[in-house]
Amino acid sequence: MMEKFCKDTVLLQDKKRTKKRGQKSKANKKPEPKPQLTEEELSNKWAEFAGEISEVLSKELQLPEEDQPLPFDATAEKSIDDQKEDCMLRLHRFLRDQQIEKAISLLRSARNLA
């Protein structure tokens, strides 16, 4: 019985080795930069925002607690100056994305803490 088993070409388990395919990471692809606006386009954009910004500034903001942006993180290892720069960048991003209420809320809370 053992002879027969050894002489037969019975394959109990076939091991196949497959090559790992490298996944194309999206990090390698650079996002297309947004076109830079000219001075005239920027001034037109600010003229459009001026009315809305003055309207929001004149009234009391009623944002829910979870939507109010925090200007600084006391537990962060960054220095206060770095956090102020980050706060200004977030403020600019809110204004560019036309989230005026969040931008003004962030400005007011940062001003109160500083």
Backbone as JSON Lines, residues from 0, in Angstrom:
{"i":0,"aa":"M","n":[0.83,-1.18,0.0],"ca":[0.0,0.0,0.0],"c":[0.88,1.26,0.0]}
{"i":1,"aa":"M","n":[1.94,1.2,0.78],"ca":[2.84,2.34,0.84],"c":[3.56,2.53,-0.48]}
{"i":2,"aa":"E","n":[3.94,1.42,-1.14],"ca":[4.61,1.51,-2.43],"c":[3.7,2.17,-3.46]}
{"i":3,"aa":"K","n":[2.46,1.72,-3.46],"ca":[1.52,2.25,-4.42],"c":[1.31,3.76,-4.2]}
{"i":4,"aa":"F","n":[1.22,4.13,-2.96],"ca":[1.0,5.54,-2.64],"c":[2.2,6.38,-3.06]}
{"i":5,"aa":"C","n":[3.41,5.88,-2.83],"ca":[4.61,6.63,-3.18],"c":[4.84,6.69,-4.68]}
{"i":6,"aa":"K","n":[4.44,5.65,-5.4],"ca":[4.65,5.62,-6.84],"c":[3.62,6.48,-7.58]}
{"i":7,"aa":"D","n":[2.47,6.6,-7.04],"ca":[1.44,7.41,-7.69],"c":[1.82,8.88,-7.63]}
{"i":8,"aa":"T","n":[1.33,9.57,-8.58],"ca":[1.6,11.01,-8.61],"c":[0.4,11.77,-8.08]}
{"i":9,"aa":"V","n":[0.0,11.39,-6.93],"ca":[-1.13,12.05,-6.29],"c":[-0.61,13.32,-5.62]}
{"i":10,"aa":"L","n":[-1.22,14.38,-5.96],"ca":[-0.82,15.66,-5.39],"c":[-1.88,16.05,-4.35]}
{"i":11,"aa":"L","n":[-1.45,16.1,-3.12],"ca":[-2.4,16.4,-2.06],"c":[-2.72,17.89,-1.99]}
{"i":12,"aa":"Q","n":[-1.71,18.68,-2.13],"ca":[-1.94,20.12,-2.04],"c":[-0.97,20.81,-2.99]}
{"i":13,"aa":"D","n":[-1.5,21.7,-3.78],"ca":[-0.69,22.42,-4.75],"c":[-0.47,23.84,-4.23]}
{"i":14,"aa":"K","n":[0.78,24.16,-3.99],"ca":[1.09,25.5,-3.5],"c":[1.39,26.39,-4.68]}
{"i":15,"aa":"K","n":[0.68,27.45,-4.73],"ca":[0.92,28.42,-5.79],"c":[1.4,29.71,-5.16]}
{"i":16,"aa":"R","n":[2.4,30.24,-5.73],"ca":[2.91,31.52,-5.25],"c":[2.48,32.59,-6.24]}
{"i":17,"aa":"T","n":[1.83,33.58,-5.71],"ca":[1.38,34.66,-6.58],"c":[2.21,35.89,-6.29]}
{"i":18,"aa":"K","n":[2.39,36.67,-7.31],"ca":[3.12,37.92,-7.15],"c":[2.18,38.96,-6.55]}
{"i":19,"aa":"K","n":[2.7,39.67,-5.61],"ca":[1.91,40.75,-5.03],"c":[1.94,41.92,-5.98]}
{"i":20,"aa":"R","n":[0.78,42.37,-6.31],"ca":[0.69,43.52,-7.19],"c":[0.75,44.79,-6.36]}
{"i":21,"aa":"G","n":[1.62,45.65,-6.75],"ca":[1.72,46.93,-6.05],"c":[0.54,47.8,-6.41]}
{"i":22,"aa":"Q","n":[-0.13,48.28,-5.41],"ca":[-1.27,49.14,-5.67],"c":[-0.78,50.54,-5.99]}
{"i":23,"aa":"K","n":[-1.39,51.11,-6.95],"ca":[-1.03,52.47,-7.33],"c":[-1.59,53.41,-6.27]}
{"i":24,"aa":"S","n":[-0.71,54.11,-5.64],"ca":[-1.17,55.02,-4.6],"c":[-1.59,56.34,-5.21]}
{"i":25,"aa":"K","n":[-2.59,56.91,-4.6],"ca":[-3.1,58.19,-5.08],"c":[-2.18,59.32,-4.65]}
{"i":26,"aa":"A","n":[-1.28,59.01,-3.71],"ca":[-0.37,60.05,-3.24],"c":[0.63,60.42,-4.32]}
{"i":27,"aa":"N","n":[0.92,59.5,-5.22],"ca":[1.87,59.79,-6.28],"c":[1.3,60.78,-7.28]}
{"i":28,"aa":"K","n":[0.0,60.77,-7.43],"ca":[-0.64,61.68,-8.36],"c":[-0.82,63.03,-7.68]}
{"i":29,"aa":"K","n":[-0.28,64.03,-8.28],"ca":[-0.4,65.37,-7.71],"c":[-1.71,65.99,-8.17]}
{"i":30,"aa":"P","n":[-2.44,66.59,-7.24],"ca":[-3.68,67.25,-7.66],"c":[-3.35,68.46,-8.51]}
{"i":31,"aa":"E","n":[-4.22,68.72,-9.43],"ca":[-4.0,69.87,-10.3],"c":[-4.18,71.15,-9.48]}
{"i":32,"aa":"P","n":[-3.23,72.05,-9.58],"ca":[-3.34,73.28,-8.8],"c":[-4.49,74.15,-9.3]}
{"i":33,"aa":"K","n":[-5.1,74.83,-8.36],"ca":[-6.19,75.73,-8.73],"c":[-5.6,76.93,-9.44]}
{"i":34,"aa":"P","n":[-6.29,77.43,-10.42],"ca":[-5.75,78.59,-11.13],"c":[-5.69,79.81,-10.21]}
{"i":35,"aa":"Q","n":[-4.6,80.54,-10.31],"ca":[-4.42,81.73,-9.49],"c":[-5.32,82.85,-10.03]}
{"i":36,"aa":"L","n":[-5.98,83.52,-9.12],"ca":[-6.87,84.6,-9.5],"c":[-6.08,85.9,-9.63]}
{"i":37,"aa":"T","n":[-6.48,86.71,-10.56],"ca":[-5.82,88.01,-10.73],"c":[-6.33,88.97,-9.67]}
{"i":38,"aa":"E","n":[-5.69,90.11,-9.56],"ca":[-6.09,91.12,-8.58],"c":[-7.53,91.59,-8.82]}
{"i":39,"aa":"E","n":[-7.88,91.73,-10.07],"ca":[-9.23,92.19,-10.4],"c":[-10.27,91.15,-10.0]}
{"i":40,"aa":"E","n":[-9.97,89.88,-10.27],"ca":[-10.91,88.81,-9.9],"c":[-11.04,88.71,-8.38]}
{"i":41,"aa":"L","n":[-9.93,88.88,-7.67],"ca":[-9.98,88.84,-6.21],"c":[-10.81,90.0,-5.65]}
{"i":42,"aa":"S","n":[-10.63,91.18,-6.21],"ca":[-11.41,92.32,-5.72],"c":[-12.89,92.15,-6.02]}
{"i":43,"aa":"N","n":[-13.22,91.55,-7.18],"ca":[-14.63,91.27,-7.49],"c":[-15.21,90.24,-6.53]}
{"i":44,"aa":"K","n":[-14.4,89.24,-6.2],"ca":[-14.86,88.2,-5.27],"c":[-15.12,88.8,-3.89]}
{"i":45,"aa":"W","n":[-14.21,89.67,-3.42],"ca":[-14.41,90.31,-2.12],"c":[-15.61,91.25,-2.14]}
{"i":46,"aa":"A","n":[-15.86,91.88,-3.26],"ca":[-17.03,92.76,-3.37],"c":[-18.32,91.94,-3.24]}
{"i":47,"aa":"E","n":[-18.31,90.72,-3.78],"ca":[-19.48,89.85,-3.65],"c":[-19.67,89.41,-2.2]}
{"i":48,"aa":"F","n":[-18.57,89.13,-1.51],"ca":[-18.65,88.67,-0.12],"c":[-18.96,89.79,0.86]}
{"i":49,"aa":"A","n":[-18.67,91.01,0.51],"ca":[-18.76,92.13,1.45],"c":[-20.14,92.25,2.07]}
{"i":50,"aa":"G","n":[-21.17,92.15,1.26],"ca":[-22.53,92.26,1.78],"c":[-22.87,91.14,2.74]}
{"i":51,"aa":"E","n":[-22.5,89.94,2.37],"ca":[-22.8,88.79,3.23],"c":[-21.99,88.83,4.52]}
{"i":52,"aa":"I","n":[-20.74,89.25,4.43],"ca":[-19.9,89.33,5.62],"c":[-20.43,90.39,6.58]}
{"i":53,"aa":"S","n":[-20.8,91.55,6.07],"ca":[-21.33,92.6,6.95],"c":[-22.65,92.18,7.58]}
{"i":54,"aa":"E","n":[-23.45,91.43,6.85],"ca":[-24.72,90.94,7.41],"c":[-24.47,89.96,8.55]}
{"i":55,"aa":"V","n":[-23.51,89.05,8.36],"ca":[-23.21,88.06,9.4],"c":[-22.55,88.74,10.6]}
{"i":56,"aa":"L","n":[-21.71,89.74,10.35],"ca":[-21.06,90.45,11.45],"c":[-22.05,91.22,12.31]}
{"i":57,"aa":"S","n":[-23.12,91.72,11.7],"ca":[-24.08,92.54,12.44],"c":[-25.01,91.72,13.33]}
{"i":58,"aa":"K","n":[-25.18,90.45,13.02],"ca":[-26.09,89.64,13.83],"c":[-25.31,88.69,14.73]}
{"i":59,"aa":"E","n":[-26.01,88.15,15.7],"ca":[-25.42,87.18,16.63],"c":[-25.43,85.8,15.96]}
{"i":60,"aa":"L","n":[-24.29,85.14,15.96],"ca":[-24.2,83.82,15.33],"c":[-24.82,82.77,16.23]}
{"i":61,"aa":"Q","n":[-25.56,81.86,15.64],"ca":[-26.19,80.78,16.37],"c":[-25.74,79.45,15.78]}
{"i":62,"aa":"L","n":[-24.45,79.15,15.88],"ca":[-23.94,77.87,15.4],"c":[-24.05,76.83,16.51]}
{"i":63,"aa":"P","n":[-24.4,75.59,16.17],"ca":[-24.38,74.54,17.19],"c":[-22.97,74.34,17.75]}
{"i":64,"aa":"E","n":[-22.9,73.81,18.94],"ca":[-21.6,73.65,19.63],"c":[-20.62,72.8,18.81]}
{"i":65,"aa":"E","n":[-21.11,71.75,18.17],"ca":[-20.22,70.86,17.41],"c":[-19.73,71.5,16.11]}
{"i":66,"aa":"D","n":[-20.42,72.52,15.62],"ca":[-20.01,73.2,14.39],"c":[-19.07,74.37,14.64]}
{"i":67,"aa":"Q","n":[-18.93,74.78,15.88],"ca":[-18.06,75.92,16.17],"c":[-16.6,75.48,16.13]}
{"i":68,"aa":"P","n":[-15.8,76.11,15.29],"ca":[-14.39,75.71,15.19],"c":[-13.6,76.21,16.41]}
{"i":69,"aa":"L","n":[-12.65,75.38,16.85],"ca":[-11.79,75.76,17.96],"c":[-10.5,76.37,17.42]}
{"i":70,"aa":"P","n":[-10.12,77.55,17.9],"ca":[-8.94,78.2,17.34],"c":[-7.62,77.56,17.78]}
{"i":71,"aa":"F","n":[-7.54,77.12,19.04],"ca":[-6.29,76.59,19.57],"c":[-6.55,75.28,20.29]}
{"i":72,"aa":"D","n":[-5.54,74.44,20.34],"ca":[-5.62,73.18,21.06],"c":[-4.58,73.22,22.17]}
{"i":73,"aa":"A","n":[-5.04,73.24,23.41],"ca":[-4.12,73.34,24.54],"c":[-3.28,72.08,24.72]}
{"i":74,"aa":"T","n":[-3.78,70.95,24.25],"ca":[-3.06,69.69,24.42],"c":[-2.07,69.42,23.3]}
{"i":75,"aa":"A","n":[-2.07,70.24,22.27],"ca":[-1.18,70.01,21.13],"c":[0.26,70.36,21.51]}
{"i":76,"aa":"E","n":[1.19,69.69,20.84],"ca":[2.6,69.93,21.12],"c":[3.14,71.13,20.34]}
{"i":77,"aa":"K","n":[2.33,71.72,19.49],"ca":[2.76,72.88,18.72],"c":[2.82,74.11,19.62]}
{"i":78,"aa":"S","n":[3.68,75.03,19.25],"ca":[3.76,76.28,20.0],"c":[2.53,77.14,19.68]}
{"i":79,"aa":"I","n":[2.31,78.12,20.51],"ca":[1.16,79.01,20.33],"c":[1.27,79.76,19.01]}
{"i":80,"aa":"D","n":[2.48,80.17,18.65],"ca":[2.66,80.91,17.39],"c":[2.29,80.04,16.19]}
{"i":81,"aa":"D","n":[2.69,78.76,16.23],"ca":[2.33,77.85,15.13],"c":[0.83,77.64,15.07]}
{"i":82,"aa":"Q","n":[0.2,77.56,16.24],"ca":[-1.24,77.38,16.27],"c":[-1.96,78.62,15.77]}
{"i":83,"aa":"K","n":[-1.4,79.8,16.01],"ca":[-2.0,81.03,15.48],"c":[-1.93,81.04,13.96]}
{"i":84,"aa":"E","n":[-0.8,80.58,13.42],"ca":[-0.67,80.51,11.96],"c":[-1.68,79.52,11.38]}
{"i":85,"aa":"D","n":[-1.82,78.37,12.04],"ca":[-2.8,77.38,11.58],"c":[-4.21,77.94,11.64]}
{"i":86,"aa":"C","n":[-4.49,78.7,12.67],"ca":[-5.81,79.32,12.82],"c":[-6.07,80.29,11.68]}
{"i":87,"aa":"M","n":[-5.07,81.08,11.32],"ca":[-5.23,82.03,10.21],"c":[-5.44,81.28,8.89]}
{"i":88,"aa":"L","n":[-4.72,80.18,8.69],"ca":[-4.9,79.4,7.47],"c":[-6.3,78.81,7.4]}
{"i":89,"aa":"R","n":[-6.8,78.32,8.53],"ca":[-8.17,77.79,8.55],"c":[-9.18,78.88,8.28]}
{"i":90,"aa":"L","n":[-8.93,80.06,8.83],"ca":[-9.81,81.21,8.6],"c":[-9.86,81.56,7.11]}
{"i":91,"aa":"H","n":[-8.71,81.57,6.46],"ca":[-8.65,81.86,5.03],"c":[-9.38,80.78,4.23]}
{"i":92,"aa":"R","n":[-9.21,79.52,4.64],"ca":[-9.87,78.42,3.93],"c":[-11.39,78.52,4.05]}
{"i":93,"aa":"F","n":[-11.87,78.88,5.25],"ca":[-13.31,79.05,5.43],"c":[-13.84,80.16,4.52]}
{"i":94,"aa":"L","n":[-13.1,81.26,4.43],"ca":[-13.54,82.36,3.58],"c":[-13.53,81.97,2.11]}
{"i":95,"aa":"R","n":[-12.51,81.25,1.67],"ca":[-12.46,80.82,0.27],"c":[-13.58,79.84,-0.06]}
{"i":96,"aa":"D","n":[-13.94,78.99,0.93],"ca":[-15.01,78.02,0.71],"c":[-16.39,78.61,0.98]}
{"i":97,"aa":"Q","n":[-16.45,79.89,1.22],"ca":[-17.69,80.64,1.47],"c":[-18.45,80.14,2.7]}
{"i":98,"aa":"Q","n":[-17.72,79.73,3.71],"ca":[-18.3,79.36,4.99],"c":[-18.09,80.53,5.95]}
{"i":99,"aa":"I","n":[-18.84,81.58,5.69],"ca":[-18.62,82.86,6.37],"c":[-18.93,82.76,7.86]}
{"i":100,"aa":"E","n":[-20.0,82.04,8.23],"ca":[-20.37,81.93,9.64],"c":[-19.26,81.26,10.43]}
{"i":101,"aa":"K","n":[-18.68,80.18,9.88],"ca":[-17.6,79.49,10.58],"c":[-16.36,80.37,10.67]}
{"i":102,"aa":"A","n":[-16.08,81.12,9.62],"ca":[-14.9,81.99,9.62],"c":[-15.03,83.07,10.7]}
{"i":103,"aa":"I","n":[-16.2,83.67,10.79],"ca":[-16.39,84.73,11.79],"c":[-16.41,84.15,13.19]}
{"i":104,"aa":"S","n":[-17.0,82.97,13.35],"ca":[-17.0,82.32,14.65],"c":[-15.57,82.0,15.09]}
{"i":105,"aa":"L","n":[-14.75,81.51,14.17],"ca":[-13.35,81.21,14.47],"c":[-12.59,82.48,14.83]}
{"i":106,"aa":"L","n":[-12.82,83.54,14.1],"ca":[-12.15,84.81,14.37],"c":[-12.52,85.33,15.76]}
{"i":107,"aa":"R","n":[-13.8,85.29,16.09],"ca":[-14.24,85.81,17.39],"c":[-13.71,84.96,18.54]}
{"i":108,"aa":"S","n":[-13.73,83.64,18.39],"ca":[-13.23,82.8,19.48],"c":[-11.72,82.93,19.64]}
{"i":109,"aa":"A","n":[-10.98,83.1,18.54],"ca":[-9.53,83.3,18.63],"c":[-9.22,84.64,19.28]}
{"i":110,"aa":"R","n":[-10.0,85.64,18.97],"ca":[-9.79,86.97,19.54],"c":[-10.07,86.95,21.04]}
{"i":111,"aa":"N","n":[-11.06,86.17,21.48],"ca":[-11.38,86.09,22.9],"c":[-10.29,85.36,23.68]}
{"i":112,"aa":"L","n":[-9.66,84.37,23.07],"ca":[-8.62,83.61,23.76],"c":[-7.28,84.33,23.78]}
{"i":113,"aa":"A","n":[-7.02,85.12,22.77],"ca":[-5.69,85.76,22.68],"c":[-5.56,86.95,23.57]}
